XYZ file of C-alpha atoms in Angstrom:
188
model
C 26.830 -19.468 0.959
C 24.336 -16.534 2.072
C 26.105 -14.233 -0.532
C 26.042 -16.602 -3.079
C 22.011 -16.627 -2.556
C 21.589 -12.853 -2.359
C 23.857 -12.383 -5.720
C 21.487 -14.978 -7.403
C 18.429 -13.464 -5.951
C 19.670 -9.874 -6.826
C 20.275 -11.319 -10.594
C 16.756 -12.785 -10.786
C 15.522 -9.747 -10.103
C 17.161 -7.484 -12.315
C 16.456 -9.862 -15.121
C 12.765 -9.509 -14.260
C 12.897 -6.021 -14.250
C 14.728 -5.375 -17.232
C 12.907 -8.203 -19.362
C 9.587 -7.088 -18.569
C 7.351 -6.950 -21.657
C 6.236 -3.549 -22.590
C 2.460 -3.179 -24.165
C 2.607 -3.574 -27.907
C 1.522 -0.391 -29.559
C -0.781 -0.916 -32.776
C 0.646 -0.153 -36.291
C 3.084 2.725 -36.696
C 1.593 5.068 -33.989
C 3.648 5.952 -31.037
C 1.616 7.281 -27.815
C 3.188 10.529 -26.303
C 2.479 11.499 -22.722
C 2.610 15.363 -22.191
C 6.202 15.468 -20.705
C 7.719 13.210 -23.476
C 9.503 14.388 -26.663
C 7.276 14.326 -29.588
C 8.479 11.471 -32.097
C 7.965 10.641 -35.583
C 4.530 8.546 -35.723
C 3.631 7.937 -39.528
C 5.949 7.528 -42.190
C 8.670 9.218 -40.292
C 6.783 12.505 -40.159
C 5.712 14.555 -37.186
C 1.823 15.292 -38.032
C 0.903 18.822 -37.735
C -1.300 18.633 -34.590
C -1.140 19.551 -30.977
C -3.596 19.036 -28.165
C -5.666 22.464 -27.195
C -8.299 23.524 -24.703
C -11.731 22.527 -25.575
C -13.129 26.062 -24.383
C -11.577 29.390 -25.401
C -10.597 31.676 -22.290
C -14.044 33.517 -22.520
C -15.928 30.190 -22.895
C -14.122 28.920 -19.745
C -14.921 31.900 -17.429
C -18.560 31.677 -18.980
C -18.765 28.063 -17.838
C -17.349 28.858 -14.195
C -20.372 31.473 -13.894
C -22.645 28.951 -15.611
C -21.619 25.970 -13.570
C -22.868 27.034 -9.731
C -26.484 28.198 -11.900
C -26.669 24.866 -13.404
C -26.087 22.831 -10.471
C -28.617 25.038 -8.648
C -31.185 24.268 -11.375
C -30.462 20.639 -11.528
C -28.928 20.701 -14.878
C -25.808 19.009 -16.565
C -23.496 21.316 -18.708
C -22.816 20.063 -22.094
C -20.328 22.150 -24.169
C -19.481 22.486 -28.132
C -22.221 20.387 -29.103
C -22.115 19.959 -33.034
C -25.417 21.079 -34.457
C -26.048 17.876 -36.791
C -25.965 16.274 -33.503
C -29.216 18.411 -32.366
C -30.952 18.119 -35.493
C -31.545 15.885 -38.742
C -32.013 16.721 -42.285
C -35.615 15.530 -43.052
C -35.723 15.369 -46.902
C -35.435 12.316 -49.061
C -33.608 13.839 -51.937
C -29.985 12.909 -51.611
C -28.934 16.113 -53.219
C -30.914 18.280 -51.035
C -30.150 16.440 -47.874
C -26.468 17.183 -48.794
C -26.844 20.749 -49.107
C -29.000 21.096 -45.853
C -26.538 19.126 -43.977
C -23.843 21.036 -44.870
C -25.460 23.954 -43.452
C -25.474 22.526 -40.044
C -22.525 20.221 -40.107
C -19.599 22.281 -39.065
C -21.536 24.359 -36.658
C -21.636 24.176 -33.199
C -23.470 25.591 -30.060
C -21.503 26.724 -27.204
C -23.229 25.264 -24.086
C -26.636 23.276 -23.349
C -28.412 22.422 -20.191
C -29.796 18.959 -19.868
C -31.433 17.001 -17.637
C -28.851 14.757 -15.896
C -31.220 11.683 -16.084
C -31.136 11.200 -19.537
C -29.209 14.323 -21.125
C -32.481 15.481 -22.696
C -31.480 19.106 -23.580
C -33.693 21.861 -22.148
C -31.650 25.053 -23.231
C -29.054 25.748 -25.745
C -26.472 28.811 -24.871
C -24.817 30.642 -27.300
C -22.161 33.006 -25.754
C -22.036 35.957 -28.058
C -18.275 36.943 -27.066
C -15.896 38.884 -29.502
C -16.092 36.292 -32.054
C -19.645 37.026 -33.020
C -19.013 40.192 -35.345
C -20.970 41.266 -38.223
C -20.025 38.078 -40.266
C -21.568 35.870 -37.803
C -25.062 37.735 -37.977
C -26.133 35.559 -40.690
C -25.137 32.320 -39.102
C -26.658 33.721 -35.779
C -30.018 34.476 -37.804
C -30.012 31.065 -39.237
C -29.083 29.222 -36.114
C -31.856 31.050 -34.394
C -34.541 30.236 -36.991
C -33.256 26.520 -37.264
C -33.742 26.067 -33.105
C -37.068 27.946 -33.097
C -38.355 25.400 -35.826
C -36.802 22.430 -34.352
C -38.542 23.390 -30.826
C -35.177 24.313 -28.915
C -35.191 27.145 -26.317
C -32.091 29.437 -27.007
C -30.520 31.812 -24.735
C -28.036 34.436 -26.286
C -25.785 36.013 -23.663
C -22.470 38.152 -23.636
C -21.360 36.926 -20.277
C -22.474 39.521 -18.026
C -25.863 39.979 -16.309
C -27.840 37.646 -14.031
C -27.419 34.472 -15.461
C -29.732 32.331 -13.244
C -32.779 35.059 -14.175
C -31.895 34.945 -17.944
C -32.014 31.255 -17.895
C -35.408 31.227 -16.001
C -37.043 33.585 -17.955
C -36.240 31.465 -21.186
C -37.292 28.096 -19.615
C -40.317 29.505 -17.868
C -41.352 32.468 -19.650
C -43.852 34.744 -18.128
C -47.077 34.799 -20.225
C -48.725 38.130 -20.377
C -51.794 38.071 -18.517
C -55.169 38.021 -20.888
C -56.672 41.357 -20.756
C -60.566 40.780 -20.772
C -62.734 43.560 -22.054
C -64.828 45.054 -19.561
C -68.393 46.271 -20.313
C -69.065 49.292 -18.561
C -72.353 49.021 -17.099
C -74.268 52.182 -17.074
C -77.293 53.275 -15.627
C -80.077 54.274 -17.856
């Protein structure tokens, strides 16, 4: 009798475990974890995409140097921010709007330092690594003019040097002292 009860309990457990409903996935999409083989997900085709890292090796190395400085200064780091999310086109002419939007739509800034309480951006940081060659010069000039006009502070760095001092010098620039003309008093 005890054996029959154990067999029945075992069968019930087996049926429950094997008939457990798997969550339904919407449409034709198959979700793949990193360890699974990629299966066709749409019209029996494998889409030509793969996961990639957000930051390049140079950007990651710079981020690791920036992180302790940002923490010390009380900032949150944002990475790869689209320029079109930082500024907006102000013309009402649709054709002009599209022209100016296209100039910023596919550009991004490497890093930004923001206030943690509201993510207000205090400083934009452009890492001038090996991707910034002569072809980038006109893009860099445009970006500098754009940020100056819109009131953003921009720091261009090559990844070396005292990062904290560079950041502080842009955030809190030392204004040269006002030189007052001194009148020489001469005795008659």
